[in-house]
Amino acid sequence: MPEANPRYIVETDNLVHSFGEGQVVLDHVSLAVPEGSIYGFLGPNGAGKTTTLRLILGLLRSRQGTISVFGKNLARDRIETLRRVGSMIESPSIYSHLTAAENLLVLQKIYQCPKTRIHEVLDLVGLAATGSKKAGEFSLGMKQRLAIAIALLADPQLLILDEPTNGLDPNGIIEVRELLRTLNQARGITILISSHLLSEIERLVSHVGIISKGTVLFQGTLEELKEQQQRSTHVRLETGDPGKTAALLDGWGVEAEVIDGQFTLPAMTRERIARLNRDLISAGVDVYGIRAVESDLERIFIDMVSR
């Protein structure tokens, strides 16, 4: 692989991984996570998200391909590189019989960071006032925030989170989303976050990678995904005379797809839609419905991963 681009915190190049003979989980996965971004790694359950994150964290060894973190090849500089990374993969590792501070104290000794860091991260995630309350008594949202506090303890520059909003109620999702936005904007932490629901994190991320069946289907900025949304806009038309309608559209030079008597046309301006409506009526065709249909981002995501 050529020298890693320093503007990217994480780069993977043609990652291939399998569990067992012939069971390919990742098929040439190439990702590029820009510095300072919140990168949403999206895909249905079983798409290969967690496997990819485990490879990036060195928890699995790649069968093929290379991984670069902070511009360094992970295979050569694993220990030193991962000192700058905080992570939460699947279920958070929390001691239920300990308080939030006691949970962090256990890891503070391992990470050899200052004890003052414990209060800092608890304050950061909104758990500073939990006092002697045991973690086993926490709500699911509080447990997720404690898990994020654990990931932040060593003051990482990169945070990798696997489904951090999984199982949370709407308020819990909003809390975690606002926390991650603060960490990114106020603390400058690059965040790589996986999810199977675009609707949960589209208001958070700046960049998106979409994976399905081990293959990356899209990678780019959220704005680029929104441009794809605009290209997906079309016009739906239903009339009382499909034959005359098809002839008129042919005269307009418009290609239409007909399904169950309804015409799907390319995107048009409102003025052009109104003119088409007038021409159909002038031709004696009853117009039952004509409207612009815009696919939302969630629909585009579902369409991609359903192919």
Coordinates of C-alpha atoms in Angstrom, one line a residue:
M1 CA 0.0 0.0 0.0
P2 CA 1.3 3.5 -0.8
E3 CA 2.2 5.8 2.1
A4 CA -0.9 6.6 4.1
N5 CA -2.5 10.0 3.6
P6 CA -1.9 11.9 6.9
R7 CA -5.3 13.6 6.5
Y8 CA -6.9 10.3 7.2
I9 CA -6.9 8.9 10.8
V10 CA -7.9 5.4 9.6
E11 CA -7.3 3.8 6.2
T12 CA -8.0 0.2 5.2
D13 CA -7.0 -1.1 1.9
N14 CA -8.7 -4.2 0.4
L15 CA -9.4 -6.0 3.7
V16 CA -10.5 -9.6 3.2
H17 CA -11.6 -11.7 6.1
S18 CA -13.3 -15.0 6.6
F19 CA -14.4 -17.3 9.4
G20 CA -14.1 -20.9 8.3
E21 CA -13.6 -22.3 4.8
G22 CA -15.4 -20.3 2.2
Q23 CA -17.3 -18.0 4.6
V24 CA -16.1 -14.6 3.4
V25 CA -17.2 -11.9 5.9
L26 CA -15.3 -8.9 4.3
D27 CA -14.7 -8.6 0.6
H28 CA -12.0 -6.1 -0.3
V29 CA -13.1 -3.4 2.2
S30 CA -11.4 0.0 1.8
L31 CA -12.3 2.8 4.2
A32 CA -10.8 6.3 4.7
V33 CA -11.8 8.1 7.9
P34 CA -10.8 11.8 7.7
E35 CA -9.2 13.5 10.7
G36 CA -11.7 15.5 12.7
S37 CA -14.7 13.7 11.2
I38 CA -17.6 11.8 12.7
Y39 CA -17.7 8.8 10.3
G40 CA -20.8 6.7 10.3
F41 CA -20.1 3.1 9.3
L42 CA -23.6 1.8 8.4
G43 CA -25.0 -1.5 7.4
P44 CA -27.5 -4.2 8.4
N45 CA -26.7 -6.7 11.2
G46 CA -24.2 -9.2 9.9
A47 CA -22.9 -6.9 7.2
G48 CA -19.3 -7.0 8.5
K49 CA -19.2 -3.8 10.6
T50 CA -18.0 -5.3 13.9
T51 CA -15.5 -7.5 12.1
T52 CA -14.0 -4.4 10.4
L53 CA -13.8 -2.5 13.6
R54 CA -12.2 -5.5 15.4
L55 CA -9.5 -5.6 12.6
I56 CA -8.9 -1.9 13.0
L57 CA -8.4 -2.4 16.7
G58 CA -6.1 -5.4 16.2
L59 CA -8.5 -7.7 17.9
L60 CA -8.5 -9.9 14.8
R61 CA -5.7 -10.4 12.3
S62 CA -6.5 -9.6 8.7
R63 CA -6.2 -12.4 6.2
Q64 CA -5.5 -10.0 3.4
G65 CA -5.2 -6.2 3.0
T66 CA -3.6 -3.5 5.2
I67 CA -4.7 -1.1 7.9
S68 CA -3.2 2.3 8.7
V69 CA -4.1 4.2 11.9
F70 CA -2.6 7.7 12.4
G71 CA -0.6 7.2 9.2
K72 CA 1.2 4.1 10.7
N73 CA 0.8 0.5 9.5
L74 CA -1.1 -1.3 12.3
A75 CA 0.8 -4.6 11.7
R76 CA 4.2 -2.8 12.5
D77 CA 3.2 -0.3 15.2
R78 CA 0.1 -1.9 16.9
I79 CA 0.8 -1.2 20.6
E80 CA 2.0 2.4 20.2
T81 CA -0.7 3.3 17.8
L82 CA -3.6 1.9 19.8
R83 CA -2.5 3.9 22.9
R84 CA -4.2 6.8 21.1
V85 CA -7.4 5.0 20.5
G86 CA -10.5 4.5 22.7
S87 CA -13.1 1.9 21.9
M88 CA -16.4 0.3 22.8
I89 CA -17.1 -2.9 20.9
E90 CA -20.5 -4.6 21.5
S91 CA -21.5 -4.9 25.2
P92 CA -19.6 -2.5 27.4
S93 CA -17.3 -4.2 30.1
I94 CA -18.7 -2.8 33.3
Y95 CA -18.4 -4.2 36.9
S96 CA -22.0 -3.9 38.2
H97 CA -21.0 -4.1 41.9
L98 CA -18.8 -1.0 41.5
T99 CA -19.6 2.7 41.2
A100 CA -18.8 4.6 38.1
A101 CA -15.7 6.0 39.6
E102 CA -14.6 2.6 40.9
N103 CA -15.0 1.1 37.5
L104 CA -12.7 3.8 36.1
L105 CA -10.2 3.4 38.9
V106 CA -9.6 -0.2 37.9
L107 CA -8.7 0.9 34.4
Q108 CA -6.8 4.0 35.5
K109 CA -4.2 1.7 37.1
I110 CA -3.9 -0.3 33.9
Y111 CA -3.7 2.8 31.6
Q112 CA -1.4 4.6 34.1
C113 CA -3.2 7.9 33.6
P114 CA -3.6 10.5 36.3
K115 CA -6.4 9.9 38.9
T116 CA -7.8 13.3 38.1
R117 CA -8.7 12.0 34.7
I118 CA -11.5 9.9 36.4
H119 CA -13.5 12.9 37.5
E120 CA -12.8 14.7 34.2
V121 CA -14.4 11.9 32.0
L122 CA -17.3 11.3 34.4
D123 CA -18.1 15.1 34.2
L124 CA -17.7 14.9 30.5
V125 CA -20.3 12.2 30.1
G126 CA -22.7 13.5 32.7
L127 CA -22.1 10.9 35.4
A128 CA -20.1 13.0 37.9
A129 CA -23.1 13.1 40.4
T130 CA -23.7 9.4 40.5
G131 CA -21.7 9.1 43.7
S132 CA -22.1 5.7 45.5
K133 CA -24.7 4.4 43.1
K134 CA -23.6 1.0 41.8
A135 CA -23.3 0.6 38.0
G136 CA -25.8 -2.3 38.2
E137 CA -28.4 0.2 39.2
F138 CA -27.8 2.4 36.2
S139 CA -30.2 2.8 33.3
L140 CA -29.1 1.5 29.9
G141 CA -28.3 5.0 28.8
M142 CA -26.1 5.6 31.8
K143 CA -24.3 2.3 31.2
Q144 CA -23.6 3.4 27.7
R145 CA -22.2 6.7 28.9
L146 CA -20.1 4.9 31.4
A147 CA -18.7 2.7 28.7
I148 CA -17.9 5.8 26.6
A149 CA -16.2 7.3 29.8
I150 CA -14.0 4.1 29.9
A151 CA -13.1 4.6 26.3
L152 CA -12.2 8.2 26.9
L153 CA -10.1 7.5 30.0
A154 CA -6.7 7.4 28.3
D155 CA -7.5 10.7 26.4
P156 CA -7.7 9.2 22.9
Q157 CA -7.5 11.1 19.6
L158 CA -9.7 8.5 17.9
L159 CA -12.9 6.9 19.4
I160 CA -14.3 3.7 17.8
L161 CA -17.9 2.8 18.9
D162 CA -19.8 -0.2 17.8
E163 CA -23.6 0.4 17.9
P164 CA -23.5 2.8 20.9
T165 CA -27.2 3.7 20.7
N166 CA -28.3 0.0 20.4
G167 CA -31.3 -0.6 22.7
L168 CA -31.6 3.0 23.9
D169 CA -34.9 4.8 24.1
P170 CA -35.3 8.1 22.1
N171 CA -34.0 10.2 25.0
G172 CA -31.0 8.0 25.5
I173 CA -30.2 8.2 21.8
I174 CA -30.3 12.0 21.9
E175 CA -28.1 12.1 25.0
V176 CA -25.4 9.9 23.4
R177 CA -25.7 11.9 20.1
E178 CA -25.1 15.2 21.9
L179 CA -22.2 13.8 23.9
L180 CA -20.5 12.5 20.7
R181 CA -21.0 15.9 19.0
T182 CA -19.4 17.6 22.0
L183 CA -16.5 15.3 22.0
N184 CA -15.9 15.9 18.3
Q185 CA -16.4 19.6 18.2
A186 CA -15.1 20.8 21.6
R187 CA -12.4 18.1 22.1
G188 CA -11.4 17.5 18.5
I189 CA -11.8 13.7 18.7
T190 CA -12.3 11.8 15.5
I191 CA -15.1 9.3 15.9
L192 CA -15.8 6.2 13.9
I193 CA -19.3 4.9 14.8
S194 CA -21.1 1.9 13.5
S195 CA -24.9 1.5 13.3
H196 CA -27.5 -0.4 11.4
L197 CA -29.9 2.6 11.3
L198 CA -29.1 5.7 9.3
S199 CA -32.0 7.5 10.8
E200 CA -30.4 7.4 14.2
I201 CA -27.1 9.1 13.3
E202 CA -27.7 11.0 10.1
R203 CA -28.0 14.2 12.2
L204 CA -24.6 13.5 13.8
V205 CA -22.2 12.2 11.1
S206 CA -20.1 14.2 8.6
H207 CA -19.0 11.2 6.6
V208 CA -20.7 7.9 5.7
G209 CA -19.6 4.4 4.7
I210 CA -22.3 1.9 3.8
I211 CA -21.5 -1.9 3.9
S212 CA -23.6 -4.9 3.0
K213 CA -22.7 -8.5 2.8
G214 CA -19.0 -7.6 3.4
T215 CA -18.9 -5.1 0.5
V216 CA -18.7 -1.3 0.7
L217 CA -21.5 0.1 -1.4
F218 CA -20.9 3.8 -0.7
Q219 CA -18.3 6.1 0.9
G220 CA -18.3 9.8 1.0
T221 CA -19.6 12.9 2.9
L222 CA -23.1 13.2 4.1
E223 CA -23.6 15.9 1.5
E224 CA -22.6 13.5 -1.3
L225 CA -25.2 11.0 0.0
K226 CA -27.8 13.8 0.0
E227 CA -26.9 14.6 -3.6
Q228 CA -27.7 11.0 -4.4
Q229 CA -31.0 11.6 -2.7
Q230 CA -31.7 14.4 -5.0
R231 CA -30.9 12.3 -8.0
S232 CA -33.4 9.7 -6.8
T233 CA -36.3 12.2 -7.1
H234 CA -38.9 11.2 -9.7
V235 CA -42.4 11.9 -10.8
R236 CA -45.3 9.5 -10.3
L237 CA -48.2 9.8 -12.8
E238 CA -51.5 7.9 -12.9
T239 CA -54.1 8.5 -15.6
G240 CA -57.3 7.0 -17.0
D241 CA -55.8 6.3 -20.4
P242 CA -52.3 4.7 -20.2
G243 CA -52.1 4.4 -24.1
K244 CA -52.7 8.1 -24.8
T245 CA -50.4 8.9 -21.9
A246 CA -47.6 6.8 -23.3
A247 CA -48.0 8.4 -26.7
L248 CA -47.9 12.0 -25.2
L249 CA -44.8 11.2 -23.1
D250 CA -43.1 9.7 -26.2
G251 CA -43.9 13.0 -28.0
W252 CA -42.3 14.9 -25.1
G253 CA -39.2 12.7 -25.4
V254 CA -39.7 11.4 -21.8
E255 CA -38.7 7.8 -21.0
A256 CA -41.2 6.3 -18.5
E257 CA -41.4 3.1 -16.5
V258 CA -44.9 1.7 -16.2
I259 CA -45.8 -0.5 -13.2
D260 CA -49.4 -1.5 -12.5
G261 CA -50.7 1.3 -14.7
Q262 CA -48.7 4.0 -13.0
F263 CA -45.9 5.9 -14.8
T264 CA -42.6 6.7 -13.1
L265 CA -40.9 9.7 -14.9
P266 CA -37.5 11.4 -14.4
A267 CA -37.4 14.4 -12.1
M268 CA -39.1 17.6 -13.4
T269 CA -39.5 21.1 -12.3
R270 CA -42.9 22.1 -10.9
E271 CA -43.5 24.2 -14.0
R272 CA -42.9 21.3 -16.3
I273 CA -45.1 19.0 -14.2
A274 CA -47.9 21.6 -14.5
R275 CA -47.5 21.8 -18.2
L276 CA -47.6 18.0 -18.6
N277 CA -50.8 18.0 -16.6
R278 CA -52.3 20.7 -18.9
D279 CA -51.3 18.7 -22.0
L280 CA -52.8 15.5 -20.7
I281 CA -56.1 17.2 -20.0
S282 CA -56.1 18.9 -23.4
A283 CA -55.6 15.5 -25.0
G284 CA -58.7 14.3 -23.2
V285 CA -56.8 12.2 -20.6
D286 CA -58.1 12.1 -17.1
V287 CA -55.3 12.7 -14.6
Y288 CA -55.8 10.9 -11.3
G289 CA -52.5 11.9 -9.8
I290 CA -49.2 13.5 -10.6
R291 CA -46.6 14.4 -8.0
A292 CA -42.9 14.6 -7.4
V293 CA -41.6 11.7 -5.2
E294 CA -38.3 12.2 -3.3
S295 CA -36.5 9.3 -1.7
D296 CA -35.3 10.1 1.8
L297 CA -31.8 9.1 3.0
E298 CA -33.2 6.1 4.9
R299 CA -35.0 4.8 1.8
I300 CA -31.7 5.1 -0.2
F301 CA -29.9 3.3 2.5
I302 CA -32.5 0.5 2.6
D303 CA -32.4 0.2 -1.2
M304 CA -28.6 -0.1 -1.2
V305 CA -28.4 -2.8 1.3
S306 CA -31.4 -4.8 -0.1
R307 CA -29.7 -5.4 -3.5

